[in-house]
CSV table of C-alpha atoms in Angstrom, one decimal:
chain,number,residue,atom,x,y,z
R,1,ASP,CA,22.0,-11.2,14.1
R,2,GLN,CA,18.4,-11.2,13.0
R,3,GLN,CA,15.9,-10.4,15.8
R,4,VAL,CA,12.9,-11.4,13.7
R,5,LYS,CA,12.9,-14.8,12.1
R,6,GLN,CA,10.6,-16.5,9.6
R,7,ASN,CA,11.9,-20.0,9.4
R,8,SER,CA,9.7,-21.2,6.6
R,9,PRO,CA,10.9,-19.7,3.3
R,10,SER,CA,7.9,-21.0,1.4
R,11,LEU,CA,4.4,-22.2,1.8
R,12,SER,CA,2.1,-23.8,-0.8
R,13,VAL,CA,-1.6,-24.0,-0.1
R,14,GLN,CA,-4.7,-24.9,-2.1
R,15,GLU,CA,-7.2,-22.2,-2.9
R,16,GLY,CA,-9.9,-22.0,-0.2
R,17,ARG,CA,-7.8,-23.5,2.5
R,18,ILE,CA,-6.1,-21.8,5.4
R,19,SER,CA,-2.6,-20.3,5.1
R,20,ILE,CA,-0.6,-20.1,8.4
R,21,LEU,CA,2.6,-18.1,8.4
R,22,ASN,CA,4.8,-18.1,11.5
R,23,CYS,CA,7.3,-15.6,12.9
R,24,ASP,CA,9.5,-15.6,16.0
R,25,TYR,CA,11.4,-12.8,17.6
R,26,THR,CA,14.1,-12.5,20.2
R,27,ASN,CA,13.9,-8.9,21.4
R,28,SER,CA,11.5,-8.6,24.4
R,29,MET,CA,11.4,-4.8,23.9
R,30,PHE,CA,9.4,-5.1,20.7
R,31,ASP,CA,5.9,-3.7,21.3
R,32,TYR,CA,4.3,-3.6,17.9
R,33,PHE,CA,4.2,-6.2,15.2
R,34,LEU,CA,3.2,-5.9,11.6
R,35,TRP,CA,2.8,-8.0,8.5
R,36,TYR,CA,3.6,-6.8,5.0
R,37,LYS,CA,2.9,-8.3,1.7
R,38,LYS,CA,5.1,-7.9,-1.4
R,39,TYR,CA,4.4,-8.7,-5.0
R,40,PRO,CA,7.3,-9.0,-7.5
R,41,ALA,CA,8.6,-5.6,-8.8
R,42,GLU,CA,6.5,-3.7,-6.1
R,43,GLY,CA,7.3,-2.4,-2.7
R,44,PRO,CA,5.9,-4.1,0.4
R,45,THR,CA,2.4,-3.0,1.4
R,46,PHE,CA,1.0,-3.0,5.0
R,47,LEU,CA,-1.4,-5.9,5.7
R,48,ILE,CA,-2.2,-6.1,9.4
R,49,SER,CA,-0.7,-5.2,12.7
R,50,ILE,CA,-1.0,-6.0,16.4
R,51,SER,CA,0.0,-4.2,19.6
R,52,SER,CA,1.8,-6.2,22.3
R,53,ILE,CA,-1.1,-5.5,24.7
R,54,LYS,CA,-3.4,-7.7,22.5
R,55,ASP,CA,-3.2,-11.4,21.5
R,56,LYS,CA,-5.4,-11.3,18.4
R,57,ASN,CA,-6.3,-8.9,15.7
R,58,GLU,CA,-8.6,-9.6,12.8
R,59,ASP,CA,-9.2,-7.9,9.5
R,60,GLY,CA,-11.4,-9.7,7.1
R,61,ARG,CA,-9.7,-12.8,5.9
R,62,PHE,CA,-6.5,-12.0,7.9
R,63,THR,CA,-5.9,-12.7,11.6
R,64,VAL,CA,-2.7,-12.1,13.5
R,65,PHE,CA,-2.1,-13.9,16.7
R,66,LEU,CA,0.6,-12.9,19.3
R,67,ASN,CA,2.0,-15.1,22.0
R,68,LYS,CA,4.3,-12.8,24.0
R,69,SER,CA,5.5,-15.5,26.4
R,70,ALA,CA,6.7,-17.6,23.4
R,71,LYS,CA,7.8,-14.5,21.4
R,72,HIS,CA,5.8,-15.9,18.5
R,73,LEU,CA,3.3,-14.5,16.1
R,74,SER,CA,1.4,-16.0,13.3
R,75,LEU,CA,-0.7,-14.8,10.4
R,76,HIS,CA,-3.8,-16.8,9.3
R,77,ILE,CA,-5.4,-16.2,5.9
R,78,VAL,CA,-8.8,-17.8,5.5
R,79,PRO,CA,-9.8,-18.7,2.9
R,80,SER,CA,-6.7,-18.4,0.7
R,81,GLN,CA,-7.2,-16.9,-2.7
R,82,PRO,CA,-4.9,-16.8,-5.8
R,83,GLY,CA,-4.3,-13.1,-5.3
R,84,ASP,CA,-2.7,-13.9,-1.9
R,85,SER,CA,0.3,-15.4,-3.7
R,86,ALA,CA,3.1,-13.1,-2.6
R,87,VAL,CA,6.0,-12.8,-0.2
R,88,TYR,CA,4.9,-12.0,3.4
R,89,PHE,CA,7.3,-10.2,5.7
R,90,CYS,CA,6.9,-10.1,9.5
R,91,ALA,CA,8.1,-7.0,11.2
R,92,ALA,CA,8.5,-5.8,14.8
R,93,SER,CA,9.3,-2.4,16.4
R,94,ASN,CA,10.2,-0.8,19.7
R,95,ASP,CA,10.6,2.7,18.4
R,96,TYR,CA,10.1,4.1,14.9
R,97,LYS,CA,12.5,1.5,13.4
R,98,LEU,CA,11.2,-1.8,12.1
R,99,SER,CA,13.1,-5.1,12.1
R,100,PHE,CA,12.0,-7.4,9.3
R,101,GLY,CA,12.1,-11.2,8.9
R,102,ALA,CA,13.4,-12.9,5.8
R,103,GLY,CA,10.0,-13.4,4.3
R,104,THR,CA,7.8,-16.4,3.4
R,105,THR,CA,6.7,-16.9,-0.2
R,106,VAL,CA,3.1,-18.1,-0.3
R,107,THR,CA,1.8,-19.8,-3.4
R,108,VAL,CA,-1.9,-20.5,-3.6
R,109,ARG,CA,-2.8,-23.3,-6.0
R,110,ALA,CA,-6.0,-23.3,-7.9
L,1,ASP,CA,-3.0,9.2,-4.3
L,2,VAL,CA,-0.2,9.4,-1.8
L,3,LYS,CA,3.1,7.7,-2.7
L,4,VAL,CA,6.8,7.2,-2.3
L,5,THR,CA,8.6,7.6,-5.6
L,6,GLN,CA,12.0,6.1,-6.3
L,7,SER,CA,13.7,7.7,-9.3
L,8,SER,CA,14.9,4.5,-11.0
L,9,ARG,CA,13.4,1.0,-11.3
L,10,TYR,CA,16.6,-0.6,-12.6
L,11,LEU,CA,20.2,0.7,-12.5
L,12,VAL,CA,23.4,-0.9,-13.7
L,13,LYS,CA,26.7,0.6,-12.5
L,14,ARG,CA,30.4,-0.3,-12.5
L,15,THR,CA,32.5,-1.1,-9.6
L,16,GLY,CA,34.0,2.1,-8.1
L,17,GLU,CA,31.3,4.4,-9.4
L,18,LYS,CA,29.5,6.8,-7.2
L,19,VAL,CA,25.8,6.0,-7.2
L,20,PHE,CA,22.8,8.2,-6.1
L,21,LEU,CA,19.4,6.7,-5.4
L,22,GLU,CA,16.7,9.2,-5.0
L,23,CYS,CA,13.4,9.0,-3.1
L,24,VAL,CA,10.6,11.5,-2.8
L,25,GLN,CA,7.4,11.3,-0.7
L,26,ASP,CA,4.4,13.5,-1.0
L,27,MET,CA,2.8,12.9,2.4
L,28,ASP,CA,4.8,15.4,4.5
L,29,HIS,CA,6.1,12.5,6.6
L,30,GLU,CA,8.8,13.2,9.1
L,31,ASN,CA,10.5,9.8,8.9
L,32,MET,CA,12.2,8.3,5.9
L,33,PHE,CA,14.1,5.1,5.5
L,34,TRP,CA,16.4,3.2,3.2
L,35,TYR,CA,16.3,-0.7,3.2
L,36,ARG,CA,17.9,-3.3,1.0
L,37,GLN,CA,16.2,-6.5,0.3
L,38,ASP,CA,18.3,-9.7,-0.4
L,39,PRO,CA,17.0,-13.3,-0.7
L,40,GLY,CA,17.0,-15.1,2.6
L,41,LEU,CA,17.8,-11.9,4.5
L,42,GLY,CA,14.6,-10.0,4.2
L,43,LEU,CA,14.7,-6.2,4.5
L,44,ARG,CA,17.7,-4.7,6.3
L,45,LEU,CA,17.8,-1.1,7.4
L,46,ILE,CA,20.6,1.0,6.0
L,47,TYR,CA,19.9,4.5,7.2
L,48,PHE,CA,16.9,6.5,8.4
L,49,SER,CA,16.1,10.1,9.0
L,50,TYR,CA,13.5,11.6,11.4
L,51,ASP,CA,13.9,15.2,10.3
L,52,VAL,CA,15.5,17.4,7.7
L,53,LYS,CA,19.3,17.2,7.9
L,54,MET,CA,19.1,14.5,10.6
L,55,LYS,CA,20.2,10.9,9.9
L,56,GLU,CA,20.8,7.8,11.9
L,57,LYS,CA,22.6,4.6,11.0
L,58,GLY,CA,20.6,1.5,10.6
L,59,ASP,CA,21.8,-2.1,10.9
L,60,ILE,CA,24.1,-2.1,7.8
L,61,PRO,CA,25.4,1.5,7.1
L,62,GLU,CA,28.9,0.5,5.9
L,63,GLY,CA,29.6,1.7,2.4
L,64,TYR,CA,26.6,4.0,2.3
L,65,SER,CA,25.8,7.6,3.2
L,66,VAL,CA,22.5,9.6,3.0
L,67,SER,CA,21.3,13.1,2.5
L,68,ARG,CA,18.1,14.8,3.5
L,69,GLU,CA,18.2,18.5,2.6
L,70,LYS,CA,14.4,18.8,2.2
L,71,LYS,CA,11.6,17.0,4.1
L,72,GLU,CA,10.3,15.2,1.0
L,73,ARG,CA,13.5,13.9,-0.4
L,74,PHE,CA,15.9,11.3,1.0
L,75,SER,CA,18.9,10.2,-1.0
L,76,LEU,CA,21.1,7.1,-0.6
L,77,ILE,CA,24.7,7.4,-1.8
L,78,LEU,CA,27.1,4.6,-2.6
L,79,GLU,CA,30.4,6.4,-2.5
L,80,SER,CA,32.3,3.7,-4.4
L,81,ALA,CA,30.0,0.9,-5.6
L,82,SER,CA,31.0,-2.7,-5.0
L,83,THR,CA,29.5,-5.9,-6.3
L,84,ASN,CA,28.2,-6.9,-2.9
L,85,GLN,CA,26.0,-3.8,-3.1
L,86,THR,CA,24.0,-5.4,-5.9
L,87,SER,CA,20.5,-5.6,-4.3
L,88,MET,CA,17.0,-4.3,-4.3
L,89,TYR,CA,16.8,-0.9,-2.6
L,90,LEU,CA,13.6,0.2,-1.0
L,91,CYS,CA,12.8,3.6,0.3
L,92,ALA,CA,10.0,4.1,2.9
L,93,SER,CA,8.4,6.9,4.9
L,94,SER,CA,6.2,7.2,8.0
L,95,SER,CA,4.8,9.9,10.3
L,96,GLY,CA,5.3,10.3,14.0
L,97,LEU,CA,7.5,8.7,16.6
L,98,GLN,CA,5.2,6.2,18.2
L,99,GLY,CA,6.8,3.1,16.8
L,100,ASN,CA,3.7,1.8,15.3
L,101,GLU,CA,3.3,3.9,12.2
L,102,LYS,CA,2.9,1.9,9.1
L,103,LEU,CA,5.7,2.4,6.6
L,104,LEU,CA,4.8,3.3,3.1
L,105,PHE,CA,7.2,1.9,0.6
L,106,GLY,CA,8.3,2.9,-2.9
L,107,SER,CA,8.5,0.3,-5.7
L,108,GLY,CA,12.2,-0.3,-5.3
L,109,THR,CA,15.3,0.2,-7.3
L,110,GLN,CA,17.1,-3.0,-8.5
L,111,LEU,CA,20.8,-2.1,-8.6
L,112,SER,CA,23.3,-4.2,-10.3
L,113,VAL,CA,27.0,-3.4,-9.8
L,114,LEU,CA,29.3,-5.1,-12.4
């Protein structure tokens, strides 16, 4: 039973516009959340994270929002660039194990 | 440049073969992990190790075993490969036990079992 869910398998967005990726979780013990980005034939790479004591964390073009009451987090990419085309995985932890979502494939159109 | 190295990018094996997937990290990390990635299922944890000779089952350990004889090396073993073990296998490492350490992943091994 997946504890972290990404219900949108794919997202297509025009270059320069905002990409919004969503993630829901069921385990209220999760206290740290991360987003990973994966290009084909490469391992996932860390993108941005947020602790459960915060509701927002920003790093350049990437912002992660956390709504603990709704058990929901989202990743905003503004503006989207062609190099952002990749699979994005949401992950959550309550110890040193991470639980991952199924991923969302983002395609940025020129 | 710190990294996690997986010995093979592509591997083709036959049903019933014993398969070894090797992973080496050069960051002196305590924790090492094996995941498999399947379409629509994301990354699922097979086994992890938080110290030499220590191992813990993840979410899908059936059909797999692991070995960690040295801190830098973590091996995944398929005792008798089956077609449903065809997958992308990803090794990762991290330091500490705080639960918020970022995993560093290898490039993955695409295993096909025929």
